[in-house]
PDB file of C-alpha atoms and ligand atoms in Angstrom:
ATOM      1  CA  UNK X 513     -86.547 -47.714 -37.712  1.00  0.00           C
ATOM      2  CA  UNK X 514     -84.079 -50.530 -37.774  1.00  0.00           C
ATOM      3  CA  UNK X 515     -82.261 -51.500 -35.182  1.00  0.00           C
ATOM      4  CA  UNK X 516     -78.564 -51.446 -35.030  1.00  0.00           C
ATOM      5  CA  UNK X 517     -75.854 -53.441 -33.177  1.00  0.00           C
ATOM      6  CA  UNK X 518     -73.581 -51.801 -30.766  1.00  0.00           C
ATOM      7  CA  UNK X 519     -70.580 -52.729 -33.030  1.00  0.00           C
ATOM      8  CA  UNK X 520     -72.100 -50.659 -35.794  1.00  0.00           C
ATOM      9  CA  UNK X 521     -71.106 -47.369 -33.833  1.00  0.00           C
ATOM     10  CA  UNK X 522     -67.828 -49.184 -32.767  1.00  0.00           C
ATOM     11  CA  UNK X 523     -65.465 -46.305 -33.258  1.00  0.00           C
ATOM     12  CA  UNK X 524     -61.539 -46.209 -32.623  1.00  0.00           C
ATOM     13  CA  UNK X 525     -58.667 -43.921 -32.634  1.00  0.00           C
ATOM     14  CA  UNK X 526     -55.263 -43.819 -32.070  1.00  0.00           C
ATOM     15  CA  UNK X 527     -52.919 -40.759 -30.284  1.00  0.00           C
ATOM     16  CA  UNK X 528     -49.218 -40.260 -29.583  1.00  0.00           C
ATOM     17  CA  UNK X 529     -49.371 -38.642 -26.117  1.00  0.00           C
ATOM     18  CA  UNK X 530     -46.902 -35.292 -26.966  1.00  0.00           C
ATOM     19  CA  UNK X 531     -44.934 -32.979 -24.066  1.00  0.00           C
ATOM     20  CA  UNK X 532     -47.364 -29.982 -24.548  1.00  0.00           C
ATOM     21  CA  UNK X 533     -50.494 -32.473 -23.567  1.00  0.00           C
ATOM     22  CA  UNK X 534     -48.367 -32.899 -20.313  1.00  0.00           C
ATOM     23  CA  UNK X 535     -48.416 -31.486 -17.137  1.00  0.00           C
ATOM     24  CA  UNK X 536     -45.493 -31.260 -14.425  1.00  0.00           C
ATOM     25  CA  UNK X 537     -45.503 -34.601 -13.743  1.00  0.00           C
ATOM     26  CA  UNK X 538     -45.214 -35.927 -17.267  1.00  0.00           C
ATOM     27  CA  UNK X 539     -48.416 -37.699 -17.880  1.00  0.00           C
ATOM     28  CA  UNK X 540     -51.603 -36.290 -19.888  1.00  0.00           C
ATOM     29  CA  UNK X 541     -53.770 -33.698 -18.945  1.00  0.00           C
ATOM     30  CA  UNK X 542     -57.230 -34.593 -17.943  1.00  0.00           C
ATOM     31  CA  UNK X 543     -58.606 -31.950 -19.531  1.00  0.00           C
ATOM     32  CA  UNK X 544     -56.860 -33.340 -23.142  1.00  0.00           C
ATOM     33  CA  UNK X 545     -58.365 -36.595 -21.993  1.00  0.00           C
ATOM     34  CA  UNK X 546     -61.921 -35.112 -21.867  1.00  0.00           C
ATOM     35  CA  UNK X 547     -61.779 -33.107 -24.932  1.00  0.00           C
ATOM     36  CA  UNK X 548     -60.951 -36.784 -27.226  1.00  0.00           C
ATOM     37  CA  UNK X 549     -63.693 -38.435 -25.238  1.00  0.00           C
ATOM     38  CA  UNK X 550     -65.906 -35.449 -26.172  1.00  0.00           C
ATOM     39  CA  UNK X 551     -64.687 -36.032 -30.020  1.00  0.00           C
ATOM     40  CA  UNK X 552     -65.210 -39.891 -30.256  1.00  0.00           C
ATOM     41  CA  UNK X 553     -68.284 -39.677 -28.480  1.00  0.00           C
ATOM     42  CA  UNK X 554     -69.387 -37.664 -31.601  1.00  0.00           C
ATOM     43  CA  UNK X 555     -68.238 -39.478 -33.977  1.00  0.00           C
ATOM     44  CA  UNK X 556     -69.620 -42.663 -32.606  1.00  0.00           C
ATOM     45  CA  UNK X 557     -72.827 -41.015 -32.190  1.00  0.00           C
ATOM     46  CA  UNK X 558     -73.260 -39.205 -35.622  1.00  0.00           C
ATOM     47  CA  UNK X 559     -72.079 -42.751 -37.043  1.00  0.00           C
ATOM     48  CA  UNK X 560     -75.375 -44.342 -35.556  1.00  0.00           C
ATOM     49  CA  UNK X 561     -77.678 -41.562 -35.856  1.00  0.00           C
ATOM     50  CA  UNK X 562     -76.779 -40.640 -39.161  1.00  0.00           C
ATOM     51  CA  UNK X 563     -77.462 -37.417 -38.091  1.00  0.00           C
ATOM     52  CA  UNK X 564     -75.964 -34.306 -36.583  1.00  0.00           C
ATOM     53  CA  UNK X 565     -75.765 -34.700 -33.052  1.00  0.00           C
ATOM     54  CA  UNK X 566     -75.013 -32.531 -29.631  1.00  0.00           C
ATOM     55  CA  UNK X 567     -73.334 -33.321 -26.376  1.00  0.00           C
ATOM     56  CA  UNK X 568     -75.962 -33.108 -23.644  1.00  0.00           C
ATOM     57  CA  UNK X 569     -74.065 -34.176 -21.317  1.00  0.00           C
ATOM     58  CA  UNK X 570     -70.557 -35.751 -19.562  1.00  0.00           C
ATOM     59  CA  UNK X 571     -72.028 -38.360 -17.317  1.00  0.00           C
ATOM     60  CA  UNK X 572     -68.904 -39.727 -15.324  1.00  0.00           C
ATOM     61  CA  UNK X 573     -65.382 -39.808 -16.405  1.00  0.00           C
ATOM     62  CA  UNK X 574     -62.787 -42.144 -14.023  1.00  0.00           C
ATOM     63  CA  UNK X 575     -58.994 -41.632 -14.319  1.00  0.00           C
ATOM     64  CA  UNK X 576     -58.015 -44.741 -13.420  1.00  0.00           C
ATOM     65  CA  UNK X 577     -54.436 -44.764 -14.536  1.00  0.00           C
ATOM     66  CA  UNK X 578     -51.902 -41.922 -15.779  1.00  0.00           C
ATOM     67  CA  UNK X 579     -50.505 -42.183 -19.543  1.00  0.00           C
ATOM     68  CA  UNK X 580     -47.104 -40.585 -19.624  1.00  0.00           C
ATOM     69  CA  UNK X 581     -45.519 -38.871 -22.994  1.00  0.00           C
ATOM     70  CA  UNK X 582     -44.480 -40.902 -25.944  1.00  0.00           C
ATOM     71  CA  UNK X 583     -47.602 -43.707 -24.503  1.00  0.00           C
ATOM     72  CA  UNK X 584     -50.134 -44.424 -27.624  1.00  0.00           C
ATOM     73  CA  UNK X 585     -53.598 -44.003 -26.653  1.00  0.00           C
ATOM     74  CA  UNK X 586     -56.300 -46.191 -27.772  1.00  0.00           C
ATOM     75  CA  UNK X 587     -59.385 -44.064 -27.662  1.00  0.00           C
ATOM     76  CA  UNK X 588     -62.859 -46.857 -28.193  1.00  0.00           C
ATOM     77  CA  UNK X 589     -66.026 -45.498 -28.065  1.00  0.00           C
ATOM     78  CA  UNK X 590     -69.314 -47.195 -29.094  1.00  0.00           C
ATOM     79  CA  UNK X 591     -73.708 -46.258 -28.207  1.00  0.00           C
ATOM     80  CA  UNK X 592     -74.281 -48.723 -25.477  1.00  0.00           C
ATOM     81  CA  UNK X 593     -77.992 -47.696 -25.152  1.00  0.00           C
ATOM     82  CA  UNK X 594     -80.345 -45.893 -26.948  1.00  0.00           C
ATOM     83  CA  UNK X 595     -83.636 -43.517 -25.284  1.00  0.00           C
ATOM     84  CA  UNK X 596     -85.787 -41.585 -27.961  1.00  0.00           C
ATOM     85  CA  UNK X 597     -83.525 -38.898 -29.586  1.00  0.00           C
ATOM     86  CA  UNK X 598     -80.592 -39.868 -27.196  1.00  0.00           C
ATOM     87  CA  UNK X 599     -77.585 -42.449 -27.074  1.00  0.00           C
ATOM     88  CA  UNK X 600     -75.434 -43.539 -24.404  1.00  0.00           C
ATOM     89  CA  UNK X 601     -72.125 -43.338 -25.255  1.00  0.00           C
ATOM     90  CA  UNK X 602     -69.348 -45.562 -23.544  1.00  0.00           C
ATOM     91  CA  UNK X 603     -65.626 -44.243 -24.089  1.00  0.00           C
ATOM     92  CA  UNK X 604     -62.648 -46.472 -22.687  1.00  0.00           C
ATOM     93  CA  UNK X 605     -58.843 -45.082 -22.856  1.00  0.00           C
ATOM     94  CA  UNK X 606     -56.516 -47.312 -22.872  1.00  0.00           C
ATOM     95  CA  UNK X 607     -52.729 -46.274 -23.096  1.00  0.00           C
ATOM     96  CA  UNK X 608     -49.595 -48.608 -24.149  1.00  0.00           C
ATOM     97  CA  UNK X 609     -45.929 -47.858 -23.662  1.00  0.00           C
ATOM     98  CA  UNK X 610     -44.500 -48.677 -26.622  1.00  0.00           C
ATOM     99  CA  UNK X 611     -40.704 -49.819 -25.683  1.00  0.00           C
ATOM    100  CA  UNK X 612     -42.198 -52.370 -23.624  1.00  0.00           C
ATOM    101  CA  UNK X 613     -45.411 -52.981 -24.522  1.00  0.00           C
ATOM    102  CA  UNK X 614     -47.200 -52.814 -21.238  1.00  0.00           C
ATOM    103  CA  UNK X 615     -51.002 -51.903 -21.245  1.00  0.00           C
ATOM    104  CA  UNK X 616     -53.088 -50.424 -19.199  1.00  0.00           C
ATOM    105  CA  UNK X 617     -56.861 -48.958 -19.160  1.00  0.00           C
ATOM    106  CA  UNK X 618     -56.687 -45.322 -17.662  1.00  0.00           C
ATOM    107  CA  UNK X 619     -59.994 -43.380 -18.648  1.00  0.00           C
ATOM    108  CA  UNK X 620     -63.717 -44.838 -18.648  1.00  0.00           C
ATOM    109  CA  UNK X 621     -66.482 -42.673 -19.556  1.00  0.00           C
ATOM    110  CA  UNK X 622     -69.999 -42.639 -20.246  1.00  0.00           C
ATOM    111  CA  UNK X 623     -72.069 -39.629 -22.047  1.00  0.00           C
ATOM    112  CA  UNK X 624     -74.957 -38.773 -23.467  1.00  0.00           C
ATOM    113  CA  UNK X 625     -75.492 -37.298 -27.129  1.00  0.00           C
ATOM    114  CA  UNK X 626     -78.448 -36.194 -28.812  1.00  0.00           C
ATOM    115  CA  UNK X 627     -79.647 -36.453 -32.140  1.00  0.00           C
ATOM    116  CA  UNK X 628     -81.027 -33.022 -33.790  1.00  0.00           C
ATOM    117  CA  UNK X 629     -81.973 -31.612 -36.912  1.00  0.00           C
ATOM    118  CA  UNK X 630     -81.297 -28.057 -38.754  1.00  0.00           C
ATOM    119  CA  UNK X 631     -83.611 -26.442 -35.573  1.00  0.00           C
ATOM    120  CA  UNK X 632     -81.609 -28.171 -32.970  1.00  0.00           C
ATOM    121  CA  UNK X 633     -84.751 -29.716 -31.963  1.00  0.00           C
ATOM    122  CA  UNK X 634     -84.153 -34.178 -31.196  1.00  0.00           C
ATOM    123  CA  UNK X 635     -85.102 -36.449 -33.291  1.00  0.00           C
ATOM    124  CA  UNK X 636     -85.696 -39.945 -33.229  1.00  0.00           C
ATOM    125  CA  UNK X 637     -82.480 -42.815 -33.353  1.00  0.00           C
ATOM    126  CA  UNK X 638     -82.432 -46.279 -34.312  1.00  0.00           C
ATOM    127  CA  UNK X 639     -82.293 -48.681 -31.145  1.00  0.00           C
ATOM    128  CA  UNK X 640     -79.185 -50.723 -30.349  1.00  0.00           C
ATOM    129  CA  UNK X 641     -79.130 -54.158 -29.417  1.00  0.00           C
ATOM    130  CA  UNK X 642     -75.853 -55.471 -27.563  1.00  0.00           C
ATOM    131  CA  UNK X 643     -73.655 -58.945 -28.968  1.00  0.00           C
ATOM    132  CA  UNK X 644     -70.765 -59.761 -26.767  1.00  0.00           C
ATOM    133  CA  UNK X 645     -70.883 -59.963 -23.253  1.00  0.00           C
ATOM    134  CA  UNK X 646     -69.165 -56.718 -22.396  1.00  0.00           C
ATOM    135  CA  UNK X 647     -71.649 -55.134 -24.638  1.00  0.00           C
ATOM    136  CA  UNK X 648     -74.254 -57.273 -22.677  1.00  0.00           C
ATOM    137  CA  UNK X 649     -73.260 -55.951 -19.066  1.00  0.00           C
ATOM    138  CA  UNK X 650     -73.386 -52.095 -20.783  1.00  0.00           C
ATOM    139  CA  UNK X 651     -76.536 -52.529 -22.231  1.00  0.00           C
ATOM    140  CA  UNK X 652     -78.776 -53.789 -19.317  1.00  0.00           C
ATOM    141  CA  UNK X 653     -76.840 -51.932 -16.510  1.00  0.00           C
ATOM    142  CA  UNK X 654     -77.687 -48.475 -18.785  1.00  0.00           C
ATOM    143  CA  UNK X 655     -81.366 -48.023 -17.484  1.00  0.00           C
ATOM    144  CA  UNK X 656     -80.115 -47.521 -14.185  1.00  0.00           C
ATOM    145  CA  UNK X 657     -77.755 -44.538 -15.392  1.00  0.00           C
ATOM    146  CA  UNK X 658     -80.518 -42.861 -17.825  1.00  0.00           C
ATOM    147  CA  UNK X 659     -82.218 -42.771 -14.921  1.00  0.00           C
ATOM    148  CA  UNK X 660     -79.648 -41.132 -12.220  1.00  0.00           C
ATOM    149  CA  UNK X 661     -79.227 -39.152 -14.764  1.00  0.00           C
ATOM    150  CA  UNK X 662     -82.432 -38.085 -15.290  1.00  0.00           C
ATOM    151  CA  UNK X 663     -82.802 -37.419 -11.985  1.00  0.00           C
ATOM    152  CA  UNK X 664     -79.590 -35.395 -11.940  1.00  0.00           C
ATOM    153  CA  UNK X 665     -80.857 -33.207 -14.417  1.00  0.00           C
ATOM    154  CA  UNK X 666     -84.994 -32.371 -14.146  1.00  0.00           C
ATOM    155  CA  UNK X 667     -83.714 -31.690 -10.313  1.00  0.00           C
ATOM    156  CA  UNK X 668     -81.507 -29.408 -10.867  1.00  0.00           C
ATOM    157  CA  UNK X 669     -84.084 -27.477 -13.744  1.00  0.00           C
ATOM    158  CA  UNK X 670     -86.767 -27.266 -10.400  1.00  0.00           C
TER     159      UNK X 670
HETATM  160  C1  COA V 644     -79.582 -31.678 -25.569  1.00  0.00           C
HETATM  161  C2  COA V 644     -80.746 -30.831 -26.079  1.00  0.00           C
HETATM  162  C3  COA V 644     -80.831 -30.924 -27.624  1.00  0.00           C
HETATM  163  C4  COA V 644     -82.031 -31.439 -25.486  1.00  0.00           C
HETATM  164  O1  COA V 644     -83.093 -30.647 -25.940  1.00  0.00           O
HETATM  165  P1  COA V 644     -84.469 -30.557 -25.117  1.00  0.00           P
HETATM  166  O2  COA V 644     -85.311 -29.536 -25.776  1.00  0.00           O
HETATM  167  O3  COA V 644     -84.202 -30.479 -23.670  1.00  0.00           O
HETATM  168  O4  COA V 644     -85.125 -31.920 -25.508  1.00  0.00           O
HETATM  169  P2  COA V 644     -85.874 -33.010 -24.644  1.00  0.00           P
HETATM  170  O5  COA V 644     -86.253 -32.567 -23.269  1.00  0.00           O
HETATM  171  O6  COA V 644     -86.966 -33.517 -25.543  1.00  0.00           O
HETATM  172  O7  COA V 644     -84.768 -34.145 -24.493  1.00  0.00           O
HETATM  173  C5  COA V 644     -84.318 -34.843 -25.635  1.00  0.00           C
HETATM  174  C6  COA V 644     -83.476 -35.999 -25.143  1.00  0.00           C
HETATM  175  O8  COA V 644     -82.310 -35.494 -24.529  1.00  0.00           O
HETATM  176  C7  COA V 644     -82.179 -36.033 -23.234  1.00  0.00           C
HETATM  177  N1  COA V 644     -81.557 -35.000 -22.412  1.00  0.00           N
HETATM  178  C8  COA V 644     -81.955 -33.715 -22.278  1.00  0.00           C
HETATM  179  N2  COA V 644     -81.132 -33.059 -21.446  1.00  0.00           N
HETATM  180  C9  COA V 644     -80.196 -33.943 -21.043  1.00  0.00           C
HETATM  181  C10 COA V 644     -79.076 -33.871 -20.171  1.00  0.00           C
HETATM  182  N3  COA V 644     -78.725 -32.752 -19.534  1.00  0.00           N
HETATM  183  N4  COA V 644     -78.335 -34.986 -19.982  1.00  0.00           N
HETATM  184  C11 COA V 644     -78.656 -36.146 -20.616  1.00  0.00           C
HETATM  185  N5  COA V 644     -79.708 -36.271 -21.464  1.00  0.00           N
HETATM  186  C12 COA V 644     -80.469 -35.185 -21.667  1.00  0.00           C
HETATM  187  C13 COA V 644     -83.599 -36.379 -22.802  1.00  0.00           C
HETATM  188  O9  COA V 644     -83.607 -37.385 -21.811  1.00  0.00           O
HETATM  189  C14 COA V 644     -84.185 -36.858 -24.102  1.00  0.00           C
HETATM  190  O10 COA V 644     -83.788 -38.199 -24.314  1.00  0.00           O
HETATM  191  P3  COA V 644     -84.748 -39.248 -25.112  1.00  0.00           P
HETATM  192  O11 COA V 644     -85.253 -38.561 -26.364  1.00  0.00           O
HETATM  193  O12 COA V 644     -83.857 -40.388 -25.461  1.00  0.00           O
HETATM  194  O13 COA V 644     -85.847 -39.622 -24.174  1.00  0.00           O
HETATM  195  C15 COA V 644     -80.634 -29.331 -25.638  1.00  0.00           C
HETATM  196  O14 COA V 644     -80.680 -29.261 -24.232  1.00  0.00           O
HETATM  197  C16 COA V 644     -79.366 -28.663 -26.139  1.00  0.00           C
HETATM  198  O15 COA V 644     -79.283 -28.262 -27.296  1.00  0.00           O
HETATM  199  N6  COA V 644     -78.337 -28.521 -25.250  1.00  0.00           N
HETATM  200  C17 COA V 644     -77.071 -27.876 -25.613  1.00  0.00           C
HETATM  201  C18 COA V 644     -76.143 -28.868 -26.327  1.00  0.00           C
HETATM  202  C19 COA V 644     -74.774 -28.284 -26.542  1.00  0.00           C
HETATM  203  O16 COA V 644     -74.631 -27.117 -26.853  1.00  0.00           O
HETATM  204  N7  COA V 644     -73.724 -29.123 -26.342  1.00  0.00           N
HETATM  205  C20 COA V 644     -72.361 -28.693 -26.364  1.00  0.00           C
HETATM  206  C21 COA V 644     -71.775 -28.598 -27.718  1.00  0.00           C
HETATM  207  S1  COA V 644     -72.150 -29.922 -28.844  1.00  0.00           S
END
C-alpha cells in the first residue's frame, strides 16, 4: 500500500461559535468542542483510509483557552501516525475574535480511528510519513502514546 503524507489527510473547518453552544459564562461548551473534534477526526480519517472508519477512542483532549460567542473556530485535524487498521488523529482548535483579530489555540486533541469494512471488522491503512517539523515532532513522539494507550486499554479488558 502506498504511503501517504500527513498533509494528504490535512482537513479544516470553520464555525461561528452561536449563544445556544454557550454556557453561563458565555464561552463554548466542552462538550460542543468534543463532538467537532469527534467529526473532523472522521473526516480526516475516512479521507486517508478511503474507507469507512470508527472512533475507538478519545485519547486526551486539553482546554487550554475559552472561545466566547460570535469567536470563529478553526477546527484542523490531520493522521499523525498510522498502526495496522488504526490512525492517530491530531485535532487543534483554534478560536479568533473577529473585531479584533486576536488568536488564540484553545483545544488540542489526539484520537484514535479505525478503519473497517461492511463487518466492522479493521482493515489495513496506508502509512503516513510526516513533512514539516510540527508534523515531525507528532510523528515520532506518537509511539509513545499508541503505547500508553495500549496499555490503557488491554488493562482495563483483564
Ligand atoms: C475499534 C474496533 C473496530 C476494534 O476492533 P477489535 O476487534 O478490537 O480489533 P483489534 O483488536 O484487531 O484492533 C484493531 C485496531 O484498533 C486498535 N484499537 C482497538 N481498541 C482500541 C482502543 N480502545 N483505543 C485505541 N485503539 C484501539 C488496535 O490497537 C488495533 O490497531 P492496529 O491495527 O493499528 O494495530 C472495535 O472495538 C469497535 O467497533 N468499537 C466500537 C467503535 C464505535 O462504536 N465507536 C463509536 C461510534 S463511531
Amino acid at each position: 500500500m502506498e504511503k501517504l503524507p500527513m498533509s494528504a489527510s490535512r482537513t479544516v473547518q470553520t464555525r461561528l461559535v452561536l449563544p445556544p453552544d454557550t454556557n453561563h459564562l458565555n464561552t463554548i461548551f466542552g462538550g460542543r468542542i468534543l463532538a467537532y473534534i469527534d467529526e473532523i477526526g472522521a473526516l480526516c480519517a475516512m479521507q486517508h483510509a478511503k474507507s469507512t472508519v470508527v472512533t475507538a477512542s478519545i485519547d486526551s483532549v486539553d482546554f487550554l483557552s475559552p472561545a466566547k460567542a460570535g469567536d470563529a473556530l478553526t477546527i484542523e485535524a490531520f493522521v499523525s501516525y498510522t498502526g495496522r487498521s488504526s490512525m492517530e488523529i491530531y485535532v487543534k482548535v483554534t478560536a479568533r475574535d473577529l473585531i479584533n483579530q486576536n488568536e488564540r489555540l484553545t483545544t488540542e486533541s489526539f484520537l484514535t480511528m479505525v478503519a473497517v469494512n461492511e463487518e466492522g471488522k479493521p482493515v489495513p491503512v496506508p502509512q503516513v510519513y510526516p513533512e514539516t517539523e510540527e508534523e515531525k515532532i507528532l510523528y515520532e513522539s506518537a509511539p509513545f502514546r499508541r503505547e500508553n494507550r495500549k496499555l490503557r486499554y488491554t488493562s482495563r479488558n483483564k
